[in-house]
Amino acid sequence: CSALHMSLLTSCTALLQHYVSECVGIGWVGYVMLVSGVINSGSSMLCSRLAGRLGRVAIVLAGSLANAALIAFLLIWTRVPSFLVIFSVAGIWGFIDAVWNTQLSTLFGVLFSLDQEAAFANFRLWQALGFCISFAYGDAIGMEIKLWILASLLAVSVLLYLAAERTFYQQQQKQNVKT
């Protein structure tokens, strides 16, 4: 889901052309990407600090809700020229990406503490495959279908994430009982 999410954002044939260039003009694409990147950077720092206080699950659920709300908004939004909407979407997308990147990396680091190199290599492999798949069908299907695919993958990803967190929690409880 993370890779499809990012490839949709960065693909000029997808989100940028479909929303940014049609609503505010092609000359604003760089500024929109800049806002997304700045929000992403700030949110990454914020997420790592908040995860220590609230826990990974709370951060991922907040990001997932923001992700679902943004997808729903993009599905129903009638594109009209609006700098506020375009820059808000870019900022929210930056926040969502920060949540996925920071929390998934943290989860992999904790789950595979004994073999982190293989875990992260495998994660990047699947992320790259997601990029390839989304770019392959890039021009073949419309934006609405892409958003539905992303929404479906988001739902599956959140369920699998919660299952992984639950399994990790149960293993931690078993280890604590033994000690």
PDB file of C-alpha atoms in Angstrom:
ATOM      1  CA  CYS A   1       0.000   0.000   0.000  1.00  0.00           C
ATOM      2  CA  SER A   2       2.859   2.371   0.868  1.00  0.00           C
ATOM      3  CA  ALA A   3       4.467   1.974  -2.548  1.00  0.00           C
ATOM      4  CA  LEU A   4       1.214   2.400  -4.451  1.00  0.00           C
ATOM      5  CA  HIS A   5       0.441   5.412  -2.306  1.00  0.00           C
ATOM      6  CA  MET A   6       3.761   7.077  -3.142  1.00  0.00           C
ATOM      7  CA  SER A   7       3.770   6.156  -6.803  1.00  0.00           C
ATOM      8  CA  LEU A   8       0.301   7.672  -7.146  1.00  0.00           C
ATOM      9  CA  LEU A   9       1.603  10.861  -5.558  1.00  0.00           C
ATOM     10  CA  THR A  10       4.801  11.132  -7.578  1.00  0.00           C
ATOM     11  CA  SER A  11       3.550   9.867 -10.907  1.00  0.00           C
ATOM     12  CA  CYS A  12       3.069  12.888 -13.142  1.00  0.00           C
ATOM     13  CA  THR A  13       0.529  10.944 -15.149  1.00  0.00           C
ATOM     14  CA  ALA A  14      -1.530  10.267 -12.027  1.00  0.00           C
ATOM     15  CA  LEU A  15      -2.206  12.633  -9.161  1.00  0.00           C
ATOM     16  CA  LEU A  16      -0.248  15.634 -10.386  1.00  0.00           C
ATOM     17  CA  GLN A  17      -1.727  15.805 -13.855  1.00  0.00           C
ATOM     18  CA  HIS A  18      -5.148  14.745 -12.742  1.00  0.00           C
ATOM     19  CA  TYR A  19      -5.532  17.218  -9.917  1.00  0.00           C
ATOM     20  CA  VAL A  20      -2.776  19.814  -9.688  1.00  0.00           C
ATOM     21  CA  SER A  21      -2.307  20.778 -13.319  1.00  0.00           C
ATOM     22  CA  GLU A  22      -6.042  20.798 -14.019  1.00  0.00           C
ATOM     23  CA  CYS A  23      -6.939  22.865 -10.952  1.00  0.00           C
ATOM     24  CA  VAL A  24      -4.111  25.335 -10.462  1.00  0.00           C
ATOM     25  CA  GLY A  25      -1.821  24.844 -13.452  1.00  0.00           C
ATOM     26  CA  ILE A  26       1.255  22.828 -14.283  1.00  0.00           C
ATOM     27  CA  GLY A  27       3.504  25.592 -12.974  1.00  0.00           C
ATOM     28  CA  TRP A  28       2.397  24.781  -9.419  1.00  0.00           C
ATOM     29  CA  VAL A  29       3.364  21.097  -9.424  1.00  0.00           C
ATOM     30  CA  GLY A  30       6.768  21.749  -7.870  1.00  0.00           C
ATOM     31  CA  TYR A  31       5.309  23.900  -5.103  1.00  0.00           C
ATOM     32  CA  VAL A  32       2.696  21.283  -4.318  1.00  0.00           C
ATOM     33  CA  MET A  33       5.405  18.614  -4.104  1.00  0.00           C
ATOM     34  CA  LEU A  34       7.457  20.953  -1.903  1.00  0.00           C
ATOM     35  CA  VAL A  35       4.572  21.337   0.544  1.00  0.00           C
ATOM     36  CA  SER A  36       4.055  17.573   0.603  1.00  0.00           C
ATOM     37  CA  GLY A  37       7.755  17.007   1.296  1.00  0.00           C
ATOM     38  CA  VAL A  38       7.975  19.618   4.052  1.00  0.00           C
ATOM     39  CA  ILE A  39       4.869  18.246   5.787  1.00  0.00           C
ATOM     40  CA  ASN A  40       6.253  14.735   5.348  1.00  0.00           C
ATOM     41  CA  SER A  41       9.532  15.691   7.032  1.00  0.00           C
ATOM     42  CA  GLY A  42       7.884  17.480   9.934  1.00  0.00           C
ATOM     43  CA  SER A  43       5.314  14.742  10.373  1.00  0.00           C
ATOM     44  CA  SER A  44       8.023  12.087  10.430  1.00  0.00           C
ATOM     45  CA  MET A  45       9.617  13.752  13.432  1.00  0.00           C
ATOM     46  CA  LEU A  46       6.234  14.283  15.068  1.00  0.00           C
ATOM     47  CA  CYS A  47       5.134  10.675  14.477  1.00  0.00           C
ATOM     48  CA  SER A  48       8.279   9.263  16.040  1.00  0.00           C
ATOM     49  CA  ARG A  49       7.786  11.392  19.149  1.00  0.00           C
ATOM     50  CA  LEU A  50       4.056  10.693  19.414  1.00  0.00           C
ATOM     51  CA  ALA A  51       4.537   6.961  18.897  1.00  0.00           C
ATOM     52  CA  GLY A  52       6.581   6.871  22.088  1.00  0.00           C
ATOM     53  CA  ARG A  53       3.661   8.367  23.997  1.00  0.00           C
ATOM     54  CA  LEU A  54       0.618   7.022  22.179  1.00  0.00           C
ATOM     55  CA  GLY A  55       1.973   3.825  20.640  1.00  0.00           C
ATOM     56  CA  ARG A  56       2.437   2.735  17.048  1.00  0.00           C
ATOM     57  CA  VAL A  57      -1.113   1.468  16.673  1.00  0.00           C
ATOM     58  CA  ALA A  58      -2.662   4.839  17.523  1.00  0.00           C
ATOM     59  CA  ILE A  59      -0.415   6.616  15.029  1.00  0.00           C
ATOM     60  CA  VAL A  60      -1.122   4.081  12.275  1.00  0.00           C
ATOM     61  CA  LEU A  61      -4.872   4.242  12.907  1.00  0.00           C
ATOM     62  CA  ALA A  62      -4.785   8.050  12.765  1.00  0.00           C
ATOM     63  CA  GLY A  63      -2.817   7.910   9.516  1.00  0.00           C
ATOM     64  CA  SER A  64      -5.143   5.265   8.099  1.00  0.00           C
ATOM     65  CA  LEU A  65      -8.208   7.335   8.915  1.00  0.00           C
ATOM     66  CA  ALA A  66      -6.594  10.361   7.274  1.00  0.00           C
ATOM     67  CA  ASN A  67      -5.706   8.193   4.280  1.00  0.00           C
ATOM     68  CA  ALA A  68      -9.250   6.830   3.945  1.00  0.00           C
ATOM     69  CA  ALA A  69     -10.752  10.298   4.341  1.00  0.00           C
ATOM     70  CA  LEU A  70      -8.441  11.729   1.691  1.00  0.00           C
ATOM     71  CA  ILE A  71      -9.234   8.928  -0.750  1.00  0.00           C
ATOM     72  CA  ALA A  72     -12.960   9.432  -0.143  1.00  0.00           C
ATOM     73  CA  PHE A  73     -12.560  13.175  -0.657  1.00  0.00           C
ATOM     74  CA  LEU A  74     -10.679  12.677  -3.926  1.00  0.00           C
ATOM     75  CA  LEU A  75     -13.362  10.268  -5.129  1.00  0.00           C
ATOM     76  CA  ILE A  76     -16.210  12.723  -4.548  1.00  0.00           C
ATOM     77  CA  TRP A  77     -14.459  16.030  -5.156  1.00  0.00           C
ATOM     78  CA  THR A  78     -15.520  17.952  -8.213  1.00  0.00           C
ATOM     79  CA  ARG A  79     -12.279  19.448  -9.388  1.00  0.00           C
ATOM     80  CA  VAL A  80     -12.441  23.213  -9.260  1.00  0.00           C
ATOM     81  CA  PRO A  81      -9.521  25.629  -9.176  1.00  0.00           C
ATOM     82  CA  SER A  82      -8.554  25.914  -5.523  1.00  0.00           C
ATOM     83  CA  PHE A  83      -5.093  26.478  -4.148  1.00  0.00           C
ATOM     84  CA  LEU A  84      -6.336  25.769  -0.625  1.00  0.00           C
ATOM     85  CA  VAL A  85      -7.667  22.342  -1.569  1.00  0.00           C
ATOM     86  CA  ILE A  86      -4.650  21.322  -3.640  1.00  0.00           C
ATOM     87  CA  PHE A  87      -2.124  22.364  -0.998  1.00  0.00           C
ATOM     88  CA  SER A  88      -4.227  20.797   1.769  1.00  0.00           C
ATOM     89  CA  VAL A  89      -4.364  17.512  -0.137  1.00  0.00           C
ATOM     90  CA  ALA A  90      -0.585  17.664  -0.620  1.00  0.00           C
ATOM     91  CA  GLY A  91      -0.043  18.333   3.083  1.00  0.00           C
ATOM     92  CA  ILE A  92      -2.346  15.529   4.180  1.00  0.00           C
ATOM     93  CA  TRP A  93      -0.665  13.181   1.713  1.00  0.00           C
ATOM     94  CA  GLY A  94       2.716  14.151   3.196  1.00  0.00           C
ATOM     95  CA  PHE A  95       1.431  13.384   6.700  1.00  0.00           C
ATOM     96  CA  ILE A  96       0.047  10.020   5.596  1.00  0.00           C
ATOM     97  CA  ASP A  97       3.324   9.070   3.950  1.00  0.00           C
ATOM     98  CA  ALA A  98       5.215  10.019   7.110  1.00  0.00           C
ATOM     99  CA  VAL A  99       2.968   7.774   9.186  1.00  0.00           C
ATOM    100  CA  TRP A 100       3.433   4.784   6.905  1.00  0.00           C
ATOM    101  CA  ASN A 101       7.189   5.236   6.529  1.00  0.00           C
ATOM    102  CA  THR A 102       8.014   5.814  10.181  1.00  0.00           C
ATOM    103  CA  GLN A 103       5.681   3.282  11.724  1.00  0.00           C
ATOM    104  CA  LEU A 104       6.300   0.457   9.261  1.00  0.00           C
ATOM    105  CA  SER A 105      10.046   0.912   9.626  1.00  0.00           C
ATOM    106  CA  THR A 106       9.689   0.843  13.398  1.00  0.00           C
ATOM    107  CA  LEU A 107       7.514  -2.261  13.274  1.00  0.00           C
ATOM    108  CA  PHE A 108       9.973  -4.096  11.020  1.00  0.00           C
ATOM    109  CA  GLY A 109      12.842  -3.092  13.290  1.00  0.00           C
ATOM    110  CA  VAL A 110      11.028  -4.523  16.311  1.00  0.00           C
ATOM    111  CA  LEU A 111       9.619  -7.654  14.668  1.00  0.00           C
ATOM    112  CA  PHE A 112      12.875  -8.627  13.010  1.00  0.00           C
ATOM    113  CA  SER A 113      15.383  -7.351  15.543  1.00  0.00           C
ATOM    114  CA  LEU A 114      17.634 -10.357  14.959  1.00  0.00           C
ATOM    115  CA  ASP A 115      17.671 -10.073  11.172  1.00  0.00           C
ATOM    116  CA  GLN A 116      16.951  -6.443  10.321  1.00  0.00           C
ATOM    117  CA  GLU A 117      19.028  -6.388   7.157  1.00  0.00           C
ATOM    118  CA  ALA A 118      16.977  -9.142   5.519  1.00  0.00           C
ATOM    119  CA  ALA A 119      13.712  -7.663   6.814  1.00  0.00           C
ATOM    120  CA  PHE A 120      14.351  -4.215   5.374  1.00  0.00           C
ATOM    121  CA  ALA A 121      15.674  -5.635   2.107  1.00  0.00           C
ATOM    122  CA  ASN A 122      12.483  -7.668   1.779  1.00  0.00           C
ATOM    123  CA  PHE A 123      10.362  -4.622   2.643  1.00  0.00           C
ATOM    124  CA  ARG A 124      12.097  -2.523  -0.027  1.00  0.00           C
ATOM    125  CA  LEU A 125      11.738  -5.326  -2.550  1.00  0.00           C
ATOM    126  CA  TRP A 126       7.962  -5.432  -2.075  1.00  0.00           C
ATOM    127  CA  GLN A 127       7.796  -1.645  -2.069  1.00  0.00           C
ATOM    128  CA  ALA A 128       9.668  -1.544  -5.386  1.00  0.00           C
ATOM    129  CA  LEU A 129       7.326  -4.172  -6.799  1.00  0.00           C
ATOM    130  CA  GLY A 130       4.387  -1.986  -5.778  1.00  0.00           C
ATOM    131  CA  PHE A 131       5.949   0.956  -7.613  1.00  0.00           C
ATOM    132  CA  CYS A 132       6.461  -1.160 -10.733  1.00  0.00           C
ATOM    133  CA  ILE A 133       2.906  -2.459 -10.713  1.00  0.00           C
ATOM    134  CA  SER A 134       1.365   0.964 -10.232  1.00  0.00           C
ATOM    135  CA  PHE A 135       3.501   2.545 -12.934  1.00  0.00           C
ATOM    136  CA  ALA A 136       2.718  -0.345 -15.294  1.00  0.00           C
ATOM    137  CA  TYR A 137      -1.006   0.278 -15.113  1.00  0.00           C
ATOM    138  CA  GLY A 138      -0.511   4.055 -14.797  1.00  0.00           C
ATOM    139  CA  ASP A 139      -2.126   5.198 -18.030  1.00  0.00           C
ATOM    140  CA  ALA A 140      -4.254   2.102 -18.582  1.00  0.00           C
ATOM    141  CA  ILE A 141      -6.847   2.877 -15.924  1.00  0.00           C
ATOM    142  CA  GLY A 142      -8.498   6.043 -14.695  1.00  0.00           C
ATOM    143  CA  MET A 143      -7.881   7.908 -11.471  1.00  0.00           C
ATOM    144  CA  GLU A 144     -11.114   6.722  -9.877  1.00  0.00           C
ATOM    145  CA  ILE A 145     -10.134   3.071 -10.330  1.00  0.00           C
ATOM    146  CA  LYS A 146      -6.652   3.823  -8.953  1.00  0.00           C
ATOM    147  CA  LEU A 147      -8.198   5.388  -5.870  1.00  0.00           C
ATOM    148  CA  TRP A 148     -10.479   2.367  -5.355  1.00  0.00           C
ATOM    149  CA  ILE A 149      -7.471   0.057  -5.662  1.00  0.00           C
ATOM    150  CA  LEU A 150      -5.629   2.196  -3.126  1.00  0.00           C
ATOM    151  CA  ALA A 151      -8.637   2.159  -0.776  1.00  0.00           C
ATOM    152  CA  SER A 152      -8.879  -1.618  -1.013  1.00  0.00           C
ATOM    153  CA  LEU A 153      -5.185  -2.066  -0.356  1.00  0.00           C
ATOM    154  CA  LEU A 154      -5.417   0.368   2.541  1.00  0.00           C
ATOM    155  CA  ALA A 155      -8.126  -1.736   4.179  1.00  0.00           C
ATOM    156  CA  VAL A 156      -6.148  -4.949   3.716  1.00  0.00           C
ATOM    157  CA  SER A 157      -2.932  -3.280   4.886  1.00  0.00           C
ATOM    158  CA  VAL A 158      -4.495  -1.956   8.083  1.00  0.00           C
ATOM    159  CA  LEU A 159      -5.955  -5.367   8.918  1.00  0.00           C
ATOM    160  CA  LEU A 160      -2.607  -7.065   8.319  1.00  0.00           C
ATOM    161  CA  TYR A 161      -0.797  -4.387  10.304  1.00  0.00           C
ATOM    162  CA  LEU A 162      -3.140  -4.873  13.257  1.00  0.00           C
ATOM    163  CA  ALA A 163      -2.658  -8.648  13.032  1.00  0.00           C
ATOM    164  CA  ALA A 164       1.124  -8.202  13.097  1.00  0.00           C
ATOM    165  CA  GLU A 165       0.892  -5.867  16.097  1.00  0.00           C
ATOM    166  CA  ARG A 166      -1.374  -8.303  17.923  1.00  0.00           C
ATOM    167  CA  THR A 167       0.977 -11.219  17.253  1.00  0.00           C
ATOM    168  CA  PHE A 168       3.924  -9.157  18.475  1.00  0.00           C
ATOM    169  CA  TYR A 169       2.012  -8.135  21.604  1.00  0.00           C
ATOM    170  CA  GLN A 170       1.075 -11.760  22.354  1.00  0.00           C
ATOM    171  CA  GLN A 171       4.687 -12.872  21.929  1.00  0.00           C
ATOM    172  CA  GLN A 172       5.830 -10.122  24.278  1.00  0.00           C
ATOM    173  CA  GLN A 173       3.258 -11.229  26.864  1.00  0.00           C
ATOM    174  CA  LYS A 174       4.471 -14.842  26.637  1.00  0.00           C
ATOM    175  CA  GLN A 175       8.078 -13.742  27.093  1.00  0.00           C
ATOM    176  CA  ASN A 176       7.147 -11.584  30.082  1.00  0.00           C
ATOM    177  CA  VAL A 177       5.347 -14.520  31.742  1.00  0.00           C
ATOM    178  CA  LYS A 178       8.416 -16.734  31.306  1.00  0.00           C
ATOM    179  CA  THR A 179      10.732 -14.208  32.970  1.00  0.00           C
TER     180      THR A 179
END
